Structure formats: C-alpha cells, structure tokens
Short mmCIF file of C-alpha atoms in Angstrom, two decimals:
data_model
loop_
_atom_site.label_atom_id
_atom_site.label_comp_id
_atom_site.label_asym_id
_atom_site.label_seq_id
_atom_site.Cartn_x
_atom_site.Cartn_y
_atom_site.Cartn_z
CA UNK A 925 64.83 107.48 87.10
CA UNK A 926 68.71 106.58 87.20
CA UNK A 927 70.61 106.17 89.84
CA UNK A 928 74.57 106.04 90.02
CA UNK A 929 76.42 103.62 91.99
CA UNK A 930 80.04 105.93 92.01
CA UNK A 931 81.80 102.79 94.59
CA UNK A 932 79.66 99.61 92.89
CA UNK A 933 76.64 97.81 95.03
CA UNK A 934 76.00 94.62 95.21
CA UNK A 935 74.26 92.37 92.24
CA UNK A 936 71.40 92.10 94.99
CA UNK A 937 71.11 95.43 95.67
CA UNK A 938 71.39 96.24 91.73
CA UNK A 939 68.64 94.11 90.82
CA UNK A 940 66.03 95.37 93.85
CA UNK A 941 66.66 98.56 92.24
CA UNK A 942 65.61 97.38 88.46
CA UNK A 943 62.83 95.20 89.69
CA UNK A 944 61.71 98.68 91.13
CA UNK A 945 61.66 100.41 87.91
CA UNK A 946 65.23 102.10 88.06
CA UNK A 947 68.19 102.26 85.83
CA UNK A 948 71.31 101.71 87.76
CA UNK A 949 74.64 102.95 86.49
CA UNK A 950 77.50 101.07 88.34
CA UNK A 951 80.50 102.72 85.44
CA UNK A 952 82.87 104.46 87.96
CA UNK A 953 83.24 108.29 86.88
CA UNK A 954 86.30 109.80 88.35
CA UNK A 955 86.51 112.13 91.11
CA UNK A 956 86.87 115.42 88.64
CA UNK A 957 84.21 114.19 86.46
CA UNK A 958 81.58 113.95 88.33
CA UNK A 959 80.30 117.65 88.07
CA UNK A 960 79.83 117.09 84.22
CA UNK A 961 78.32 113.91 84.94
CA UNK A 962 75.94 113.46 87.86
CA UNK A 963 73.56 115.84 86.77
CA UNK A 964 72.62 113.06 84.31
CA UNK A 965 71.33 111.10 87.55
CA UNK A 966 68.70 111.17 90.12
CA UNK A 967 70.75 109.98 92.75
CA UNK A 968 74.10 108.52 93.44
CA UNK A 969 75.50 105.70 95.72
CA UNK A 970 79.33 106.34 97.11
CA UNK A 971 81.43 103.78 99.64
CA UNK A 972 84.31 105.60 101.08
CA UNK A 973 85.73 106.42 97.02
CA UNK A 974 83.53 109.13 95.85
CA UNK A 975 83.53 112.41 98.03
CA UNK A 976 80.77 114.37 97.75
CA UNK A 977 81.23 118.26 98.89
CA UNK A 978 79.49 121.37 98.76
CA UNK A 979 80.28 122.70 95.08
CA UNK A 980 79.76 119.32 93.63
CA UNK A 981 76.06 119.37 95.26
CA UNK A 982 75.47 122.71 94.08
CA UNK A 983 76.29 121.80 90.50
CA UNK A 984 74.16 118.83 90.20
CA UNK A 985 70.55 120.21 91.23
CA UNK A 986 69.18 117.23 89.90
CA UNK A 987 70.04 114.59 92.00
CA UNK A 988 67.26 113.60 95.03
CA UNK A 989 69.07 110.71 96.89
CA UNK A 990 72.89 110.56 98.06
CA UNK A 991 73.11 106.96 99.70
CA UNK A 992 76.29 105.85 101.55
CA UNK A 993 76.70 102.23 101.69
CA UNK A 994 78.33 101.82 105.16
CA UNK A 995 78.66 103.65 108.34
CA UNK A 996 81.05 107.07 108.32
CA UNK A 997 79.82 109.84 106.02
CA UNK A 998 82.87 112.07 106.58
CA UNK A 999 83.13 111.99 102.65
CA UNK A 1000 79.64 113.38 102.02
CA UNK A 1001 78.47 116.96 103.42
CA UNK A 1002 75.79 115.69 104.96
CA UNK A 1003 74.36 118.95 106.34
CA UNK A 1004 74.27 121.31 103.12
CA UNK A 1005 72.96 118.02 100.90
CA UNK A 1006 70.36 118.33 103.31
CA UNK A 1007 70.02 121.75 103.68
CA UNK A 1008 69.31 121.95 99.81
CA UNK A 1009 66.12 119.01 100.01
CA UNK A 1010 68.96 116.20 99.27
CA UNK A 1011 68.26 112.93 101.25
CA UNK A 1012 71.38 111.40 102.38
CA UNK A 1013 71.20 107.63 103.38
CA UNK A 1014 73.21 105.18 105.08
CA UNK A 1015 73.35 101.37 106.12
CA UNK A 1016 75.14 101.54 109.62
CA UNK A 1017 74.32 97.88 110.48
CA UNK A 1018 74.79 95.99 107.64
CA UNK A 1019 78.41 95.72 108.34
CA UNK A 1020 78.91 96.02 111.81
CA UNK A 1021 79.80 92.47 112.64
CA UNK A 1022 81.68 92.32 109.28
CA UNK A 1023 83.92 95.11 110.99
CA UNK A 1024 84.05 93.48 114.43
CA UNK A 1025 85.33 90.04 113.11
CA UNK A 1026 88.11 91.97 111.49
CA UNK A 1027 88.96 93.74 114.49
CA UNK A 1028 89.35 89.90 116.07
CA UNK A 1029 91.31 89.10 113.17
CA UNK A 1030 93.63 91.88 114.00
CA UNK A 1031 94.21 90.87 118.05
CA UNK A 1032 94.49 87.32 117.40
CA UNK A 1033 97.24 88.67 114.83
CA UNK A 1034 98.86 90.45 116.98
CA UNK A 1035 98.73 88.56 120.72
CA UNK A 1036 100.57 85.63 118.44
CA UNK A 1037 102.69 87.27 116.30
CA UNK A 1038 101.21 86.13 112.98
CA UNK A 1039 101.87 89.49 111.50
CA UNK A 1040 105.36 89.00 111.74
CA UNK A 1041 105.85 84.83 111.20
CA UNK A 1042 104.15 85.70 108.18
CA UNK A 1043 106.53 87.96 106.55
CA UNK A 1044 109.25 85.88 107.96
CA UNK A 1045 108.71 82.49 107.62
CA UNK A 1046 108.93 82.39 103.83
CA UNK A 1047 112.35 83.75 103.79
CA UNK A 1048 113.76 81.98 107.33
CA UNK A 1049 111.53 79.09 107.99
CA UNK A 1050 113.89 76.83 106.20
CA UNK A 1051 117.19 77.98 108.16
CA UNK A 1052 116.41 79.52 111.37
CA UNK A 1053 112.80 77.54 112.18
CA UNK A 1054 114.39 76.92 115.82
CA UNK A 1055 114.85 80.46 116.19
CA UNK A 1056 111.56 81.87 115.16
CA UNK A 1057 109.86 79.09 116.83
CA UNK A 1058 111.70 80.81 120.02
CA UNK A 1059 111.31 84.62 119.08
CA UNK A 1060 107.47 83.61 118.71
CA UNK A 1061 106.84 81.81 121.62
CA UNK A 1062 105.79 84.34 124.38
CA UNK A 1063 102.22 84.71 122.58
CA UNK A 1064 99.35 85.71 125.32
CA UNK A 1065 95.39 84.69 125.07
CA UNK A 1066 92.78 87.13 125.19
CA UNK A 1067 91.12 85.28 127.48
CA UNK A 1068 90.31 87.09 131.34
CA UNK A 1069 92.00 90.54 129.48
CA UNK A 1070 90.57 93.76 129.37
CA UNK A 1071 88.56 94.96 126.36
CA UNK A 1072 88.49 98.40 125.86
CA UNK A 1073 86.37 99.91 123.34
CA UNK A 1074 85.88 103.59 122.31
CA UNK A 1075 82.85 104.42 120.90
CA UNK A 1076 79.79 102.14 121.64
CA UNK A 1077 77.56 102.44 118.52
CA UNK A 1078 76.56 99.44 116.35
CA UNK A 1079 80.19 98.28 115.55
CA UNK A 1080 81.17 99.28 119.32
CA UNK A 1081 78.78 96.95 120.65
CA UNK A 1082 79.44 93.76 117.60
CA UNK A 1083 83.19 94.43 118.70
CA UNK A 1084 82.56 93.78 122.70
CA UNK A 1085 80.19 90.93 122.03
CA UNK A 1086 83.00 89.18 120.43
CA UNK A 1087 85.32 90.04 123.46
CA UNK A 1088 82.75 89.00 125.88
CA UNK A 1089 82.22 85.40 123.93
CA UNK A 1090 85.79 85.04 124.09
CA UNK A 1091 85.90 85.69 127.97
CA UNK A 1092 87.68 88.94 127.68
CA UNK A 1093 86.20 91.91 130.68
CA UNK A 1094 84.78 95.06 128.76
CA UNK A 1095 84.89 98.66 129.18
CA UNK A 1096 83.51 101.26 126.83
CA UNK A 1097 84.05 104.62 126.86
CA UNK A 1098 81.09 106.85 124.87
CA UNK A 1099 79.45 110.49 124.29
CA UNK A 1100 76.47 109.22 125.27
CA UNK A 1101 74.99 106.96 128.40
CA UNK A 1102 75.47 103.40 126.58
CA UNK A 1103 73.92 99.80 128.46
CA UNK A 1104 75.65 97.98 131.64
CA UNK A 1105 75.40 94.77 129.26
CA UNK A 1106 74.83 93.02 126.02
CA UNK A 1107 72.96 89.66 125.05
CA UNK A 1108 75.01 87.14 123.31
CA UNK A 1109 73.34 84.47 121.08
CA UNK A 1110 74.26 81.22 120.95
CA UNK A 1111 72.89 78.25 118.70
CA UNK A 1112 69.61 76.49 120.24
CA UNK A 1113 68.04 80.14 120.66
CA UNK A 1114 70.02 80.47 124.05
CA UNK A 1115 70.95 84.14 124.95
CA UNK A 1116 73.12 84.87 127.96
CA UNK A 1117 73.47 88.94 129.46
CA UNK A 1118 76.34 89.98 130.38
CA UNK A 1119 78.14 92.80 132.03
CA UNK A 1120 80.00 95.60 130.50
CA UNK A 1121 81.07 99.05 132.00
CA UNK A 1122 81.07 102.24 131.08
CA UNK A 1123 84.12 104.49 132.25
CA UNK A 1124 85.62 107.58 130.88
CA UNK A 1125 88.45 107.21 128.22
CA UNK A 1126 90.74 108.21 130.85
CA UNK A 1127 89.82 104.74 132.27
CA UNK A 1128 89.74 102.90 128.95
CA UNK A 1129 93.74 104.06 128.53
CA UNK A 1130 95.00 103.36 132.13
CA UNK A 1131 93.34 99.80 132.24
CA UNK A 1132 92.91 98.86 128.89
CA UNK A 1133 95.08 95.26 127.62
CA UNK A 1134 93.84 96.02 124.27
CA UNK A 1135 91.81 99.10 123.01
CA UNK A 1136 89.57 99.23 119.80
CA UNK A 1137 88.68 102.90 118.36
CA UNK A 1138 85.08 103.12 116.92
CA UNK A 1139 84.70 106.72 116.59
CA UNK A 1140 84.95 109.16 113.41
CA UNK A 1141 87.78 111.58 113.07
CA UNK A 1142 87.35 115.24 114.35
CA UNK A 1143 89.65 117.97 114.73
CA UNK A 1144 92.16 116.16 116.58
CA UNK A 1145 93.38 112.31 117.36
CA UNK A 1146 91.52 110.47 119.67
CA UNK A 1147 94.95 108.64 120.88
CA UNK A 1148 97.60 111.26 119.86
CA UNK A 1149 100.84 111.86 121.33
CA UNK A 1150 99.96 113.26 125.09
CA UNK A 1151 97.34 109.97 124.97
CA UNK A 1152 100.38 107.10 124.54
CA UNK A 1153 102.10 108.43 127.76
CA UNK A 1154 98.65 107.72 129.24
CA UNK A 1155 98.10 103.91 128.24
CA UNK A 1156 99.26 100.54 129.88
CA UNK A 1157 102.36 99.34 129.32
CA UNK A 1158 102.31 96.56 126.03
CA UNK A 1159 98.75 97.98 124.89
CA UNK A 1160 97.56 96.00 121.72
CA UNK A 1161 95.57 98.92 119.68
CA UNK A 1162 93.38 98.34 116.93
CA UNK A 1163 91.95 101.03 114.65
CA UNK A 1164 89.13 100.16 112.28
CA UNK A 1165 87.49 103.32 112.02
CA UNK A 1166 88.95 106.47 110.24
CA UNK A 1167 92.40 107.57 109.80
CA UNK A 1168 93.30 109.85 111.82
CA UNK A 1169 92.30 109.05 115.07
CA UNK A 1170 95.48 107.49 116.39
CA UNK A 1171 98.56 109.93 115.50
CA UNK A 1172 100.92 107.57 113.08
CA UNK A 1173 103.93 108.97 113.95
CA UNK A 1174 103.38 108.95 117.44
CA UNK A 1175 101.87 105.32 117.12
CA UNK A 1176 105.14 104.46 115.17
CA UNK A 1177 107.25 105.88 118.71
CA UNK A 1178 105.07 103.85 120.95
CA UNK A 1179 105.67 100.78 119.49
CA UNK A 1180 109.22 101.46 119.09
CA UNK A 1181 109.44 101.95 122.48
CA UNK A 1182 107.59 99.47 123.57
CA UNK A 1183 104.35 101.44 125.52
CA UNK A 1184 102.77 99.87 122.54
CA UNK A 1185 102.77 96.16 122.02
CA UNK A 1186 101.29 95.96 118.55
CA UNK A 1187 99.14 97.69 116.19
CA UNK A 1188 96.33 96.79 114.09
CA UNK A 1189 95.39 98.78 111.23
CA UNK A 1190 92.14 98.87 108.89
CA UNK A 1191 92.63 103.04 108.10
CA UNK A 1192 95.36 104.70 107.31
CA UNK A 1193 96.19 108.90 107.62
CA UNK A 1194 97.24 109.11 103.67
CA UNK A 1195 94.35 106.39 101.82
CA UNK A 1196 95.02 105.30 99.57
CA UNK A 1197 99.48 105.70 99.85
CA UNK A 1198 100.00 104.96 103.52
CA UNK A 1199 103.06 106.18 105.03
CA UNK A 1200 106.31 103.57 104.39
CA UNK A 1201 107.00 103.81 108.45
CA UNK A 1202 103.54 102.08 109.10
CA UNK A 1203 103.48 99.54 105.81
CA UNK A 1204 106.83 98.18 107.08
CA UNK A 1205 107.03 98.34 110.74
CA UNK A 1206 107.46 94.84 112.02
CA UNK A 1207 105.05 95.45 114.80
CA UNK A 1208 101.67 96.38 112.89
CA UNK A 1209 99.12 94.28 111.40
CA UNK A 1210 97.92 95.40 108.15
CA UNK A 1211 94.54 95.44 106.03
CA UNK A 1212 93.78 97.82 103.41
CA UNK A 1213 90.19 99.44 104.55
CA UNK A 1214 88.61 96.24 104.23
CA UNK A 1215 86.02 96.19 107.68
CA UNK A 1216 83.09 96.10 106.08
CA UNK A 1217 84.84 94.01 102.96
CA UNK A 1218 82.80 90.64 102.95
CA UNK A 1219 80.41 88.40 101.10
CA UNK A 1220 77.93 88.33 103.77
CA UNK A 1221 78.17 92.54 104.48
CA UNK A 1222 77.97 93.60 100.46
CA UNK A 1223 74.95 91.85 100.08
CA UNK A 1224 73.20 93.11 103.67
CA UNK A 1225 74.60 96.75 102.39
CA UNK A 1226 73.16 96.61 99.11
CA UNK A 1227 70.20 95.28 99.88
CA UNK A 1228 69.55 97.88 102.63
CA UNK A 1229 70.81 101.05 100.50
CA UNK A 1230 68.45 99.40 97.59
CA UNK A 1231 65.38 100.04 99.69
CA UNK A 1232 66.38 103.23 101.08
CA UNK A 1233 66.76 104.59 97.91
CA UNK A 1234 63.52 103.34 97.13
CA UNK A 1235 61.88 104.50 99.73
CA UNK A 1236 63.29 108.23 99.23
CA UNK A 1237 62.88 107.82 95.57
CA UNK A 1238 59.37 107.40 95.26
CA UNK A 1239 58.61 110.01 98.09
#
C-alpha cells in the first residue's frame, strides 16, 4: 500500500510506516494536482497545506485513510470523507503543549514590549538607548492576572496550566461543562490541583487581563467588532487557533485605540499573505502558523498519525 504525506511527517513517523510494510510518498503535489494524482495512493497525510474537499474525495475512490497531523480539520470535509467509508484521523495531543508554550511566548512578548524593542533596537539602540530604555519601561508581570481562555479542549487546558504555574487566576469559557481544576506536575513526581472557573464568555471579556482563543472558526468571529466594546480596558489577546476568529480590522481599531493593549498572532485571515495593517502594526506580535512547529511536537505527531494509519490501514 502507499500512502502520501501531501504536508511532510516526521522521519519517525516515516519509518514506523515502512517498518509496517508501507511505501510512503513525502514529494509535495500541488493543490490542482492532486485529483490526477492521489488516486495513485491509499491514503494521504495533510497539515494545514493540502485541503481536501468534496470533489477531490469523489475523484480519488481509492484512497482508505485521510490523516491530519494536528488538531483543526477545517481543511478536510470530514463528514462526506466519512460518509463515503473514508477514515479521517487526527493527532489532537501531540501538539498541545507545543501550542501552549507559544501562546506564553506571545504574552511574555507582549507584557514587555519585546515585539517592538526588537524591531527597534537595531536601528535606534545606538542613538536613542536612553529613550527606548524609557518608552519600554512600564512592562507588567503576569503574575496574580487574570487568564482567560476560550475553548477548554486539549490546548485550552496545556494553555491554563501554564498560567496557573506562573500564578496567573483562570477562567475558561466552553460549549461544554469543562473541570473546576487541573493537576500540575512538577519534578520529584509532585502534582498540585488547582482551581479554575468556568464562566460564560461574557465573563471571560469583562474580566479578562489577557484572553487566549482556542476554538475553530465558524460562521462568524468569536471576538469581532460588537465583542472589543465588550473587553477590559488594555486586554493582551492572543490567537493561536484559526484565522478568523478575531476580526483584523476591528483588532487593528482596538489597538489603535487603545481597548487593546497588544496582540499576539499565530493565524492570520489571508494565510499565507497576511494583511500589511497586521504585519506592520507596532503593537502585534508575530509568528507565522508555527503552534504546533517544534522538534519535540513533529516527532509526537508523526509518530501518532503513523499508527493511526496503521491501525485503519490494516482494518
């Protein structure tokens, strides 16, 4: 059997999959090629790349297994594959702390500035050092703020554990009834519970210091324009998820006006050209869609999608 990795997979995963007995493919085909192409497979890996719709599924009879490696499947129709015999995997753990740490990396950014003293301090540090030192110098700690995250699955919960370890108060907001606490674990196989609250979103915006989204894109922005007139003054936000769930332009307003402190960004509305009023706005943090983007999260990913694949394979 062959299998196509469309968005790569890890050597790990890769080899799993030969030890088995399969022939993996990791050449990229293009987006228009594939319905020539993947009928030559029995099933296909995609990251976020490779979209996978109705007519394409319909052309390619052949293929058994579609296996996502990572969390959203907004790029796969998941239903009709389905609907038609298709198994559709995915690895929602393997990167959920990879995704979390980012999200850190983004508010420790932002409550100091870095995004900014970055871009700055190449072309001023050697003339006006006094004055960034000043403009930089009203930084804040995360410490005894309020956490508040929106959507409470796996990367939800990696996200608040970091909060809580960094003795930040969360809140969660979720569709479904989610836990009044989470375990941390420290070295020496200690684990300490502790609290965190569940409140409407309503809740999460009117008390929220600094608000993580977690949740895939629908119909409609989770923080959109009616939403920013709703949150606390100086917000830090942080989207890691999808684009689309915080409106840009409005996002873009906030901060100019200041109901938004900062902004950190994973996801952008227009992947893979973001809009020039995000990439250059001197209040947003920027990564290019790289949550799950580590050593450590490839290899937990591939490994995991290997055996899936396996598993459904040989069914």
């Amino acid at each position: 059997m062959r299998i196509l990795a469309n968005d790569g997979i890890d050597p790990i995963g890769k080899k799993i999959l030969e030890d088995a007995g399969f022939v993996v493919d990791t050449e990229h085909i293009p987006q228009d090629e594939l319905i020539n192409r993947l009928n030559e497979y029995d099933a296909v890996t995609v990251r976020s790349a490779t979209k996978l719709r109705q007519p394409l599924i319909d052309a390619c009879p052949n293929i058994k297994v579609i296996g996502r490696g990572g969390v959203g499947m907004d790029n796969i129709d998941v239903d009709y594959a389905r609907s038609k015999g298709v198994a559709v995997v995915n690895t929602p753990a393997a990167s959920s702390h990879s995704v979390a740490e980012l999200v850190f990396a983004h508010l420790l950014n932002g409550v100091r500035f870095l995004y900014d003293s970055n871009r700055k301090m190449p072309v001023e540090g050697n003339t006006k050092f006094a004055g960034l030192k000043k403009a930089y110098a009203a930084g804040s700690e995360l410490q005894g703020k309020v956490l508040g995250v929106v959507g409470f699955g796996r990367i939800g919960r990696e996200t608040a554990k970091i909060g809580l370890g960094l003795g930040m108060t969360v809140i969660y907001s979720d569709l479904f009834e989610g836990p009044s606490s989470l375990t941390l674990n420290f070295s020496g196989d200690v684990s300490v519970n502790v609290p965190v609250e569940q409140v409407d979103i309503a809740t999460i915006f009117a008390k929220s210091d600094f608000i993580s989204l977690h949740v895939p894109f629908t119909d409609k922005p989770v923080i959109g324009k009616e939403e920013f007139a709703l949150l606390k003054d100086g917000v830090g936000l942080v989207n890691a998820s999808r684009g689309g769930v915080i409106d840009e332009l409005g996002l873009v307003e906030a901060l100019n006006s200041g109901k938004v402190g900062f902004a950190g960004l994973d996801v952008y509305d227009d992947e893979p050209t973001p809009r020039a009023e995000i990439l250059g706005h001197p209040k947003i943090s920027l990564t290019p869609h790289i949550g799950a983007a580590t050593n450590e999260a490839q290899e937990r990913i591939g490994e995991e999608l290997a055996q899936l694949l396996i598993e459904n394979l040989k069914k």
